[in-house]
Coordinates of C-alpha atoms and ligand atoms in Angstrom, one line a residue:
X1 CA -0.5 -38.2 11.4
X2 CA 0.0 -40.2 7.6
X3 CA 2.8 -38.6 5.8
X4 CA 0.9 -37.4 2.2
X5 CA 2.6 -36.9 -0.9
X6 CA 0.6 -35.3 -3.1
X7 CA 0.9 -34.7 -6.9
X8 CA -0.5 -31.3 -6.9
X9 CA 2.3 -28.7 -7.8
X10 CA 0.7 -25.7 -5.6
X11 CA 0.6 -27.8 -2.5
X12 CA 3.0 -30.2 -0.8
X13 CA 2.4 -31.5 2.6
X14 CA 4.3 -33.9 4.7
X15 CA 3.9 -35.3 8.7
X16 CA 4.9 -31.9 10.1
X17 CA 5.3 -29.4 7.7
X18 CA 2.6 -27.7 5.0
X19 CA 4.4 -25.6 2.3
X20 CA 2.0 -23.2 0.8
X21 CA 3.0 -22.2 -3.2
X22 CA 3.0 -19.4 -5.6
X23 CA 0.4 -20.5 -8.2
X24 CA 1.6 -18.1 -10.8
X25 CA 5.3 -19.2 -10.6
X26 CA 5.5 -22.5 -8.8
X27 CA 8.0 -21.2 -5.9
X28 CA 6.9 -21.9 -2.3
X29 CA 5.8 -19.2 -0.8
X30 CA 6.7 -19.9 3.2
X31 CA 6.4 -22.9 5.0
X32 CA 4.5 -23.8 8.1
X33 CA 4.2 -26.4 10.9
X34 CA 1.3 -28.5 10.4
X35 CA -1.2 -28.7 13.7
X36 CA -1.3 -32.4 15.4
X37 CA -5.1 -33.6 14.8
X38 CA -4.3 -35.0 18.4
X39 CA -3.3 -31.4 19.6
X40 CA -7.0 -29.9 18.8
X41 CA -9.0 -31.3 21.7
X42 CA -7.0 -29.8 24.1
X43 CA -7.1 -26.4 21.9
X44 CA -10.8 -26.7 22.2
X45 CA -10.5 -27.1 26.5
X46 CA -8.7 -23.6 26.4
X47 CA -10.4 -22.0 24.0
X48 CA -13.6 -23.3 26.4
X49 CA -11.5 -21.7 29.4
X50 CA -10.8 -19.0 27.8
X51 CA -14.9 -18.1 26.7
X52 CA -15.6 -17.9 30.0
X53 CA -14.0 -14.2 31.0
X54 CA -14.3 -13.3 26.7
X55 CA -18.4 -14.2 26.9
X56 CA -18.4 -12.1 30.3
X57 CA -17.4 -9.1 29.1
X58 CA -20.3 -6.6 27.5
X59 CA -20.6 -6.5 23.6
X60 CA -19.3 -2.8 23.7
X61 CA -15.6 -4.5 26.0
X62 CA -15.1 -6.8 23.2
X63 CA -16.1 -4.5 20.6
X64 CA -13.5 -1.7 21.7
X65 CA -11.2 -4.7 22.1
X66 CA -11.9 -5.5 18.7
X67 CA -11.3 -2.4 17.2
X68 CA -8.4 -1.4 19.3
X69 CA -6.7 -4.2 16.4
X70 CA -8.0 -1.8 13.5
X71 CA -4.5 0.6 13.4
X72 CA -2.1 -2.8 13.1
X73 CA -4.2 -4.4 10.7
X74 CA -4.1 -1.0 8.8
X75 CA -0.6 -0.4 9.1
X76 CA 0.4 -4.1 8.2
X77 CA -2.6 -4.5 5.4
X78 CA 0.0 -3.3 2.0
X79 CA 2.6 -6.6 3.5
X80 CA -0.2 -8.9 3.9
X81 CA -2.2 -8.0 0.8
X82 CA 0.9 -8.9 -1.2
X83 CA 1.7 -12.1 0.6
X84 CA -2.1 -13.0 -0.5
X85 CA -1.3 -12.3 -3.6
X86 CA 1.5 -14.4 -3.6
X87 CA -0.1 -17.0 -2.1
X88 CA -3.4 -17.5 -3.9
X89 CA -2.3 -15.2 -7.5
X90 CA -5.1 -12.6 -7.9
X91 CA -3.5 -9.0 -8.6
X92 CA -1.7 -7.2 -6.5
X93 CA -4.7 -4.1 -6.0
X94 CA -7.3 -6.7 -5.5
X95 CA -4.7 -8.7 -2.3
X96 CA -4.0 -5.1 -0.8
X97 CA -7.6 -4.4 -0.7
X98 CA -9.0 -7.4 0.7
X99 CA -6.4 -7.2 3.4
X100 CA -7.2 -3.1 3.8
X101 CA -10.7 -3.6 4.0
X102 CA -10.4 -7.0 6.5
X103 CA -8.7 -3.8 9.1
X104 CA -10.4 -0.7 8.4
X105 CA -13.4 -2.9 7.7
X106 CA -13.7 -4.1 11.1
X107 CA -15.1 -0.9 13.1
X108 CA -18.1 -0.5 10.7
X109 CA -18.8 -4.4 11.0
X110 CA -18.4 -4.6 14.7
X111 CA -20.6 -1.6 15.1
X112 CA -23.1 -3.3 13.1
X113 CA -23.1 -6.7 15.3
X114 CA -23.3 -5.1 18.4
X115 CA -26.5 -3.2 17.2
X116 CA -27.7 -6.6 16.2
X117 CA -27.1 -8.2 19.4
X118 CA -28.5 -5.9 22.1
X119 CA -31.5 -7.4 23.6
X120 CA -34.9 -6.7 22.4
X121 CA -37.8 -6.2 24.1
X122 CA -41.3 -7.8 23.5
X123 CA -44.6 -6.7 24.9
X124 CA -48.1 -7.5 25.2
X125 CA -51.2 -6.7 27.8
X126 CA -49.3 -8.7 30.3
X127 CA -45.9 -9.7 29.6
X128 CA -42.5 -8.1 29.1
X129 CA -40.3 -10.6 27.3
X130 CA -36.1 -9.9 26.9
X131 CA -34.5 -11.3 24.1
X132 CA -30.8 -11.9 25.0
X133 CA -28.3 -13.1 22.0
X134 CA -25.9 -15.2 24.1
X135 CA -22.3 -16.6 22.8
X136 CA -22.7 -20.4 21.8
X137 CA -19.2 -21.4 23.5
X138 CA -17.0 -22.4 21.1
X139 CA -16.7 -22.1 17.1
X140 CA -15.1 -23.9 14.9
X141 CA -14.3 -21.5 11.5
X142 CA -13.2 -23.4 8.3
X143 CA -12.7 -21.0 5.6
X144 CA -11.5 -21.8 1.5
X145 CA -9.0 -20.0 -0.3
X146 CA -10.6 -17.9 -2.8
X147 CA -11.2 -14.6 -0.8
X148 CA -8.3 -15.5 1.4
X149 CA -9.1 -13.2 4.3
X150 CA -12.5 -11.3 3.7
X151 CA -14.0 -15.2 4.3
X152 CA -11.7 -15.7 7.5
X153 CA -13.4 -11.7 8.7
X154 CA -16.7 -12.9 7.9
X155 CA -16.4 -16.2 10.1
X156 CA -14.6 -14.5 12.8
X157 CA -15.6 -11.1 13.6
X158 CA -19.0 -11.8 14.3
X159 CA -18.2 -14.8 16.1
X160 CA -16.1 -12.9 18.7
X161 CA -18.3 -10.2 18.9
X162 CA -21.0 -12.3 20.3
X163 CA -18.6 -13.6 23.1
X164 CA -17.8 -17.1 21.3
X165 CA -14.0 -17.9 21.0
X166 CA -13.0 -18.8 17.7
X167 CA -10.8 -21.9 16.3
X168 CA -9.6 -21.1 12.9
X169 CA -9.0 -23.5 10.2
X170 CA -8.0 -21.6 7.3
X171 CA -7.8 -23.3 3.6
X172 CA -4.4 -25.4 3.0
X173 CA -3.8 -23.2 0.1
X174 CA -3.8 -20.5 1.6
X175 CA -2.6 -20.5 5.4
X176 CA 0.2 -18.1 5.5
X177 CA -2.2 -14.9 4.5
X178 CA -4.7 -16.2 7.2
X179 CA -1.6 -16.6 10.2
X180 CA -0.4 -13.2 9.3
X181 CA -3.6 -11.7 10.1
X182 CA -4.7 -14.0 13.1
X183 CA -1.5 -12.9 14.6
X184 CA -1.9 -9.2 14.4
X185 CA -5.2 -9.7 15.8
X186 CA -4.0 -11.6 18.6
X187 CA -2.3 -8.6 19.8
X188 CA -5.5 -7.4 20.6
X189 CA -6.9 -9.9 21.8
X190 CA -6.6 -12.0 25.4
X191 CA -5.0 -15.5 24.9
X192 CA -7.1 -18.3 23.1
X193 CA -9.7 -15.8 22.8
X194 CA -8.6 -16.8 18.9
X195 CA -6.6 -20.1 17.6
X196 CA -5.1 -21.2 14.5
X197 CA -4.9 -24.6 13.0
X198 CA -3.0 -24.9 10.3
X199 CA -3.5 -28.1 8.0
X200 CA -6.0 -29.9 5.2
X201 CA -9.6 -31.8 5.2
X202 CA -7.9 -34.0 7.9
X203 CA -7.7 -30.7 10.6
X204 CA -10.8 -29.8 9.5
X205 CA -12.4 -33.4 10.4
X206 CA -10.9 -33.6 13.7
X207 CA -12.1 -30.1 14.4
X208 CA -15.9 -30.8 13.7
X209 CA -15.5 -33.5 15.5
X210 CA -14.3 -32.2 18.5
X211 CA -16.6 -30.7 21.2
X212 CA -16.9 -27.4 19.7
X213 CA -20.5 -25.8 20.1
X214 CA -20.9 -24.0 16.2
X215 CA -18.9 -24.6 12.7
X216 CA -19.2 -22.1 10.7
X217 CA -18.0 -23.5 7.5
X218 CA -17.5 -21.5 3.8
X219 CA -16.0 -23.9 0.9
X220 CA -17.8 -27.0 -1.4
X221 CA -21.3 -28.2 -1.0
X222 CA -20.0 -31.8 -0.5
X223 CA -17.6 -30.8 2.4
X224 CA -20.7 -28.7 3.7
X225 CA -23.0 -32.0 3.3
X226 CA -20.3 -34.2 5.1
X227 CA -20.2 -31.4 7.9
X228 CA -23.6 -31.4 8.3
X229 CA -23.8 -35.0 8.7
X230 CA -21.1 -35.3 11.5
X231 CA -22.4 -32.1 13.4
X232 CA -25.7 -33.6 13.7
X233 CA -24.7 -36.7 16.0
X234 CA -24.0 -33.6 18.7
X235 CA -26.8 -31.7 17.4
X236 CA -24.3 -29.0 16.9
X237 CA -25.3 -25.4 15.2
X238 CA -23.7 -24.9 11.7
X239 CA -23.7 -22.1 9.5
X240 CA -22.8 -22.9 5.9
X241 CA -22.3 -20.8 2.9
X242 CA -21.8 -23.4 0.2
X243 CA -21.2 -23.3 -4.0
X244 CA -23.1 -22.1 -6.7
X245 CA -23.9 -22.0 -10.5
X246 CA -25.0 -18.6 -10.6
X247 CA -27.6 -17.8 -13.7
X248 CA -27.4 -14.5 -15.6
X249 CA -30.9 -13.5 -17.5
X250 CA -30.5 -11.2 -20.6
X251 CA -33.7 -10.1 -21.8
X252 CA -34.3 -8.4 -25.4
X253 CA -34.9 -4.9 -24.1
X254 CA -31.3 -5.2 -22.0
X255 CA -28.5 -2.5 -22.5
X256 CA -26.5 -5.3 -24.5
X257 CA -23.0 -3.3 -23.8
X258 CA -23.7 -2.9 -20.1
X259 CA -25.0 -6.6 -19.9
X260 CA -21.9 -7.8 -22.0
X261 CA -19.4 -5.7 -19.5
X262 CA -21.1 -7.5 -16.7
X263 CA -20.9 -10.9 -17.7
X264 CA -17.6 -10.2 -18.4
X265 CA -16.3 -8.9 -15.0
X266 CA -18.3 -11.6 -13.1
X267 CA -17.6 -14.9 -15.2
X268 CA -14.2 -13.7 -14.9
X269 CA -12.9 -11.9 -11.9
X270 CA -10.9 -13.6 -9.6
X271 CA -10.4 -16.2 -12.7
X272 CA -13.8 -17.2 -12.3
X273 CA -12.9 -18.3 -8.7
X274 CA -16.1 -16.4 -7.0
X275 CA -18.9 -17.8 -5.4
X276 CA -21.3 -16.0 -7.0
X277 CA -19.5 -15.9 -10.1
X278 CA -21.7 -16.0 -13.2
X279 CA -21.3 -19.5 -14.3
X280 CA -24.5 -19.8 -17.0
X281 CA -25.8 -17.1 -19.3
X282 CA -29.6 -17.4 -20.7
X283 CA -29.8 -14.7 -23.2
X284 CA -32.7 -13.7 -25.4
X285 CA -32.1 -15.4 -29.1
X286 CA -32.8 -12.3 -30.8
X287 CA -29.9 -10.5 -29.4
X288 CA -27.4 -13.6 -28.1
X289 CA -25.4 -13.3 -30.8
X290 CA -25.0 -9.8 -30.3
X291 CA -24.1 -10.5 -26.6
X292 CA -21.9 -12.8 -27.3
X293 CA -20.0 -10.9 -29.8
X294 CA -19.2 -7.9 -27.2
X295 CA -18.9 -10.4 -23.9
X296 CA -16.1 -11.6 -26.2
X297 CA -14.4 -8.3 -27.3
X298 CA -14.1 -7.4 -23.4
X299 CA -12.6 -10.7 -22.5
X300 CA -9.9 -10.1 -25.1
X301 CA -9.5 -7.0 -23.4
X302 CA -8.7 -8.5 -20.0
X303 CA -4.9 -8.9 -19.3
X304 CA -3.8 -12.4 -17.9
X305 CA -0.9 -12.9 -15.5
X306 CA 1.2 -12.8 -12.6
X307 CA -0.6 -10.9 -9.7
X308 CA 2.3 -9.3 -8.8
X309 CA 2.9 -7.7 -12.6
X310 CA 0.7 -4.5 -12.7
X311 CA -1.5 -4.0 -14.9
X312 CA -2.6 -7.6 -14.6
X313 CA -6.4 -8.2 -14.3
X314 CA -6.8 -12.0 -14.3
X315 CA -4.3 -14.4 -12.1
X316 CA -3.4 -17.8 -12.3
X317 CA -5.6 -20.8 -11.4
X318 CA -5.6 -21.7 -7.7
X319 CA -3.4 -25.0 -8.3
X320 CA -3.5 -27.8 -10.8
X321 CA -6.5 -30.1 -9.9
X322 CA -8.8 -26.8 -10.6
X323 CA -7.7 -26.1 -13.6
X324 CA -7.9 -29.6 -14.3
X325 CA -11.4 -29.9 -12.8
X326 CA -12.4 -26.9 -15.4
X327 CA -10.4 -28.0 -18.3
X328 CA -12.5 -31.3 -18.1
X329 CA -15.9 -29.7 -18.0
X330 CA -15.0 -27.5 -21.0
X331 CA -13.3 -30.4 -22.8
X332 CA -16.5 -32.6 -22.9
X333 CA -18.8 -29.6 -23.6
X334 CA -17.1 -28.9 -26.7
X335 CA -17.3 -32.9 -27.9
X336 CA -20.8 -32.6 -26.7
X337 CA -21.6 -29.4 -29.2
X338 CA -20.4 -26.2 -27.3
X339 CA -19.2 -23.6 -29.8
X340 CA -15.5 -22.5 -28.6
X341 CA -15.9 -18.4 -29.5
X342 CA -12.6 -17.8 -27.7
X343 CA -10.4 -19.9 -24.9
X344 CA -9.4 -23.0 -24.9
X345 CA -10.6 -26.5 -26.7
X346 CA -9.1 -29.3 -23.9
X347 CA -6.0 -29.8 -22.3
X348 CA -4.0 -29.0 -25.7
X349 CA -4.4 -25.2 -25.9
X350 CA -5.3 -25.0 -22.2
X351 CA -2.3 -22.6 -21.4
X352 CA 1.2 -23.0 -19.3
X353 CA 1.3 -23.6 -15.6
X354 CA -2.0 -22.6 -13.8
X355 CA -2.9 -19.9 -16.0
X356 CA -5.8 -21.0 -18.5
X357 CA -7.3 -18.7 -21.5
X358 CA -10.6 -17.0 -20.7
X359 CA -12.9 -19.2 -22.3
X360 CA -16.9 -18.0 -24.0
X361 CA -18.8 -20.8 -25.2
X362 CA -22.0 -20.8 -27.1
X363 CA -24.7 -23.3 -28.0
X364 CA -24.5 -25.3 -24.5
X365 CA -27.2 -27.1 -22.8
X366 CA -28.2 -28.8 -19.7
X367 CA -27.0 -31.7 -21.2
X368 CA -23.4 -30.7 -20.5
X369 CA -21.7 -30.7 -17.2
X370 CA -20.6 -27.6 -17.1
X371 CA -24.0 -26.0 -17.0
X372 CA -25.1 -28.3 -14.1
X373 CA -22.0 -28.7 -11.6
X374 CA -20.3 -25.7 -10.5
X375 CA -16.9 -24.8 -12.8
X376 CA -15.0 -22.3 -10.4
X377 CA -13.1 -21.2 -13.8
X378 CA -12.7 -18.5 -16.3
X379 CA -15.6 -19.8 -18.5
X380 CA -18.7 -17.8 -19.7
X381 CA -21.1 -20.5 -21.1
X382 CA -24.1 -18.3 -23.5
X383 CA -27.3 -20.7 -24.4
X384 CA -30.2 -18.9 -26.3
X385 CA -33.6 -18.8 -25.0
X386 CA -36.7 -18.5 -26.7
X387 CA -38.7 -16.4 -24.2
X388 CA -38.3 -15.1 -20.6
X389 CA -40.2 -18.5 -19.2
X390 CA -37.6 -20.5 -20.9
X391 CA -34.8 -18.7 -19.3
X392 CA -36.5 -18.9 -15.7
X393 CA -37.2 -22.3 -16.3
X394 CA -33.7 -22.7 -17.0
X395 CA -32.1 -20.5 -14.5
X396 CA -34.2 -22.5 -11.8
X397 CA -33.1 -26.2 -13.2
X398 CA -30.2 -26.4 -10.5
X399 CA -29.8 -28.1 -7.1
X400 CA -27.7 -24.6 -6.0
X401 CA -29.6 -21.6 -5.3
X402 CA -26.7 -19.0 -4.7
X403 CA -27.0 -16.0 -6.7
X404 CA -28.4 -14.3 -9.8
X405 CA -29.3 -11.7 -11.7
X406 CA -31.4 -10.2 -14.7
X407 CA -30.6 -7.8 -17.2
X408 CA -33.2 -5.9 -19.0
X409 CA -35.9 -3.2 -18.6
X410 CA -35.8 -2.6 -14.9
X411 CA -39.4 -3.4 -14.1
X412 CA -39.6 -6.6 -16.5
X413 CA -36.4 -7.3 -15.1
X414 CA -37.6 -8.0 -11.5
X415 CA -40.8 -9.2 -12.8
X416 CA -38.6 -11.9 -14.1
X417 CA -36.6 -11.7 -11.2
X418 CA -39.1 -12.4 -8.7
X419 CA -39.7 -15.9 -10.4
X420 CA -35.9 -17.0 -9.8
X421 CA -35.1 -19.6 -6.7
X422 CA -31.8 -18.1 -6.0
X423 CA -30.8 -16.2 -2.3
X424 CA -29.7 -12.8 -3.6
X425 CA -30.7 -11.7 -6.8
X426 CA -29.1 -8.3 -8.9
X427 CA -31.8 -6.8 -11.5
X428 CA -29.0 -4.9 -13.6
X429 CA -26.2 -5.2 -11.2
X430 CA -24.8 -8.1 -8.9
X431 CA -25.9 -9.9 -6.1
X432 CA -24.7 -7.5 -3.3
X433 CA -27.8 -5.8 -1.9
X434 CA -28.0 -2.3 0.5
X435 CA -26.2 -2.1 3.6
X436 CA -27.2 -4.7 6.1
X437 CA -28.6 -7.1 3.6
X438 CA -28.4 -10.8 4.4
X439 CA -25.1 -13.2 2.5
X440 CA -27.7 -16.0 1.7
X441 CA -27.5 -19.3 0.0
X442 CA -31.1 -21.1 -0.9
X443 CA -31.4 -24.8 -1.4
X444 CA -27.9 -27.0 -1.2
X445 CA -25.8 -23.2 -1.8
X446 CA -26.7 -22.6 2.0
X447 CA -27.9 -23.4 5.6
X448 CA -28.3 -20.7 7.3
X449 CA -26.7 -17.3 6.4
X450 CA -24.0 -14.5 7.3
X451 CA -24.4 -10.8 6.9
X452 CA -27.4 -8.3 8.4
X453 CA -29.0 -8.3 11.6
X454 CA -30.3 -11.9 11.5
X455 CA -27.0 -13.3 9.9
X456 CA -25.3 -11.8 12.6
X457 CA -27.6 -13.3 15.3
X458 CA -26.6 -16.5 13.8
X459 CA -23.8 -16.7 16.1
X460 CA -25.7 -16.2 19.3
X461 CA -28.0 -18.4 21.0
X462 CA -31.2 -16.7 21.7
X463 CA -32.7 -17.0 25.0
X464 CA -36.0 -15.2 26.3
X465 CA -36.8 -13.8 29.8
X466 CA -40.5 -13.2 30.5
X467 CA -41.9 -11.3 33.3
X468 CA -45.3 -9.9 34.4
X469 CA -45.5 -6.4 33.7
X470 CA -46.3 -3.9 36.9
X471 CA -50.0 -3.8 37.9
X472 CA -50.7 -6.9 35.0
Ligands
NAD1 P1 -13.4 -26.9 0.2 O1 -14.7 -27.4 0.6 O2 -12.5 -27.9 -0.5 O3 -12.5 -26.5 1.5 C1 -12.9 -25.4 2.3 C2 -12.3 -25.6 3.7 O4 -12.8 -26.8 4.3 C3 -10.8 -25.8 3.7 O5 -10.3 -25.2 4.8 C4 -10.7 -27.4 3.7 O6 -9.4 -27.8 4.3 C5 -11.8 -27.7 4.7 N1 -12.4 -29.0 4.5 C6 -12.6 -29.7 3.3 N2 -13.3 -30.8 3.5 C7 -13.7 -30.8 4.8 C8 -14.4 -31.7 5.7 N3 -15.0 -32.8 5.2 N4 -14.6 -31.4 7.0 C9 -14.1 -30.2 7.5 N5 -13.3 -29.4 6.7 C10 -13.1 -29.7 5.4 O7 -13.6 -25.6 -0.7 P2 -12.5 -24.7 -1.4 O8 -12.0 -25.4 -2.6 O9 -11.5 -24.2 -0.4 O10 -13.3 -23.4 -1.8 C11 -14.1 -23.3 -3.0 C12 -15.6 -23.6 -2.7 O11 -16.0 -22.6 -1.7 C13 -16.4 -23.3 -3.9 O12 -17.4 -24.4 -3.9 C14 -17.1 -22.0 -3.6 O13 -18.3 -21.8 -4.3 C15 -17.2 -22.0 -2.1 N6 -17.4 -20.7 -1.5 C16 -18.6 -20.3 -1.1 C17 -18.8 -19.0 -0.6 C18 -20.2 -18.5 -0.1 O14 -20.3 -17.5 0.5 N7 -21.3 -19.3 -0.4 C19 -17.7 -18.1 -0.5 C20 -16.5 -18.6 -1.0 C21 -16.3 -19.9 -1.5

């Protein structure tokens, strides 16, 4: 494998070794041994082996099996929650509970696969037909950095569950977090039942390429388009849960404070580093400047630092190139017209090290970059609207389809709602719907889905069994 020298300061890889960085101070964090691209072919032949007696067993074996990992995972979760802090910088209480809920999580979510996955039964005047959700073989799970180990969970549990083994290619930002966990699983679990590869786009590659049977991939639409293409030449099954530029409606008759708070929280959280962050903000011009006003006052109120300080609510930047990547977007906005109300200009009041200012910008248009191409920042971009078609016009002048939501009366609000192009859609809340509701991407922020009965038969291959029925 090419020796690379990179420039990034969170990340240095060379021919063997991957060291994974601290983006709040700079330190490495741990260091690992980088996985041979030549080594995976033979890691997909056991993993193949190794599906046979795991794809045997019933859904309720391998659920128990599953679950049997809950009590480690739990006891281990306050250790690994911190190294994910200290590995990809969001605070500490947000680290421990991703890792808590990626154990205790796990009963619930296997319970809910296996209820997907039983066979159904269809009948008419003479048929019975059995639907049986069989294992694909073999899936390949690449997963990005910015939810660490609830996007690892998401990949992996239902895989398993439906009697696939699982190769794991966690993000190079992020591998340690995703090893720690793989390996208290794997004290549940049979050999090769679940493998790690540790390494960059180049493991990732080699992966898809390999004879697997399913990716199931969660990162950048362009990594998801370039996946798509080389699955296709082996016609293999892909899931992908891809990018967004998630619009935010604010109607005149919408509770202003509560809207503000919102916008706040989800331009924001996770420094903006959320799939279904809110990354454009139509608002009503009656009231924007209202909005705009308050969405400001609680972004001053939001604490920036270390992850690891408490009290913190907003970490670093992921690495360098990000912040760079955002920087630039907000740079030419604001030479294109953007008013700065708070935040940073351009790289010369951008901030020290990874950490950059929450930023609110008014008078933006689809003009600018950074209301077309997805920002992955700490940037709340408000444009005024002159009536709710103009904002659904708006909202719906994308290429992404992720998520949205609309704030407002709550029957105008899904009125307007209903008119939006988007997977999952919040009328005065998020995107998260009830309890077995789909994780769905429309248009290039998706192809196929995770999540709910049919996300979780995702995983399976379906295959029907049709007999006569008695006397028919
Ligand atoms: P990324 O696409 O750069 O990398 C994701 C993973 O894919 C990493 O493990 C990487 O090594 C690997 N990879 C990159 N190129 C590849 C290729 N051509 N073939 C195979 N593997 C490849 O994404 P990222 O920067 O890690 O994550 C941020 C992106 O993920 C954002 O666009 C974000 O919106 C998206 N995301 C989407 C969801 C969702 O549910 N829709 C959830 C989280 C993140």
């Amino acid at each position: 494998m090419p020796s690379k020298t990179t420039t990034d300061a969170t990340l240095a890889i060379t021919a063997e070794t991957l060291v994974s960085m601290d983006p709040a101070s700079g330190n490495p964090v741990g260091e690992l041994l980088v996985t041979p691209v030549d080594h995976i072919p033979q890691m997909v032949r056991d993993a193949r082996i190794a599906q046979r007696s795991w794809g045997a067993m019933t859904l309720e074996q391998r659920a128990e099996i599953l679950k049997s990992a809950v009590p480690r995972l739990a006891e281990e979760a306050t250790q690994i929650g911190e190294l994910l802090t200290r590995e990809m910088g969001k605070p500490r209480p947000q680290g421990v509970g991703e890792a808590t809920y990626c154990a205790n999580g796990i009963a619930e979510e296997v319970d809910a696969i296996v209820d997907a996955l039983r066979p159904e039964t269809l009948e008419d005047e003479r048929l019975r037909t059995t639907l049986r959700f069989d294992p694909h073989g073999v899936v390949a799970a690449i997963t990005p950095w910015n939810f660490p180990l609830l996007m690892v969970f998401q990949s992996v549990i239902p895989a398993l569950v439906a009697g696939n083994t699982v190769i794991l290619k966690p993000s190079e930002e992020t591998p340690l977090v995703a090893r720690e966990w793989v390996a208290v699983l794997n004290e549940a679990l049979p050999p090769n039942v679940l493998q790690l590869v540790i390494g960059d786009e180049r493991q990732g590659k080699a992966l898809v390429e390999a004879p697997i049977d399913l990716v199931v991939f969660t990162g950048s639409r362009e990594a998801g388009k370039h996946i798509l293409r080389e699955a296709s030449g082996g016609l293999k099954r892909v899931i992908l849960e891809l990018g967004g530029k998630d619009p935010m409606i604010v109607l005149a008759d919408a509770d202003l404070d509560a809207a503000a708070a919102f916008a706040a929280r989800n331009s924001f959280r996770n420094t903006g580093q959320v799939c279904v962050s809110t990354e454009r903000i139509y608002v009503e011009e009656g009231i924007a400047e209202d909005f705009t006003e308050k969405l400001a006052e609680k972004a001053a109120a939001m604490r920036i630092g270390s992850g690891m300080d408490s009290g913190v609510e907003i970490g670093p930047m992921i690495n360098r190139g990000q912040k760079d990547h955002v920087v630039r977007q907000v740079e030419s906005a604001v030479r294109s017209g953007a008013r700065v109300i708070m935040g940073c200009h351009g790289p010369d009041d951008a901030g020290e090290g990874n950490f950059l200012p929450l930023t609110v910008l008014a008078d933006v248009d689809h003009d600018m970059e950074i209301m077309r191409e997805e920002t992955f920042g700490p940037v709340a971009c408000v444009m005024s609207v002159r009536s709710d078609d103009e904002a659904v016009r708006l909202a719906n002048d994308t290429r992404f389809g992720l998520a949205a939501c609309v704030w407002g009366d709550p029957d105008h609000a899904e009125e307007v709602a209903a008119k939006l192009t988007a997977g999952m859609i919040g009328v005065n809340q998020g995107c998260g719907g009830a309890d077995g509701s789909p994780w769905v991407g429309a248009m290039e922020s998706g192809y196929g889905w995770h999540g709910g009965r049919y996300g979780h038969r995702q995983f399976c291959q379906v295959r029907t069994i049709s007999r006569a029925k008695q006397g028919g």
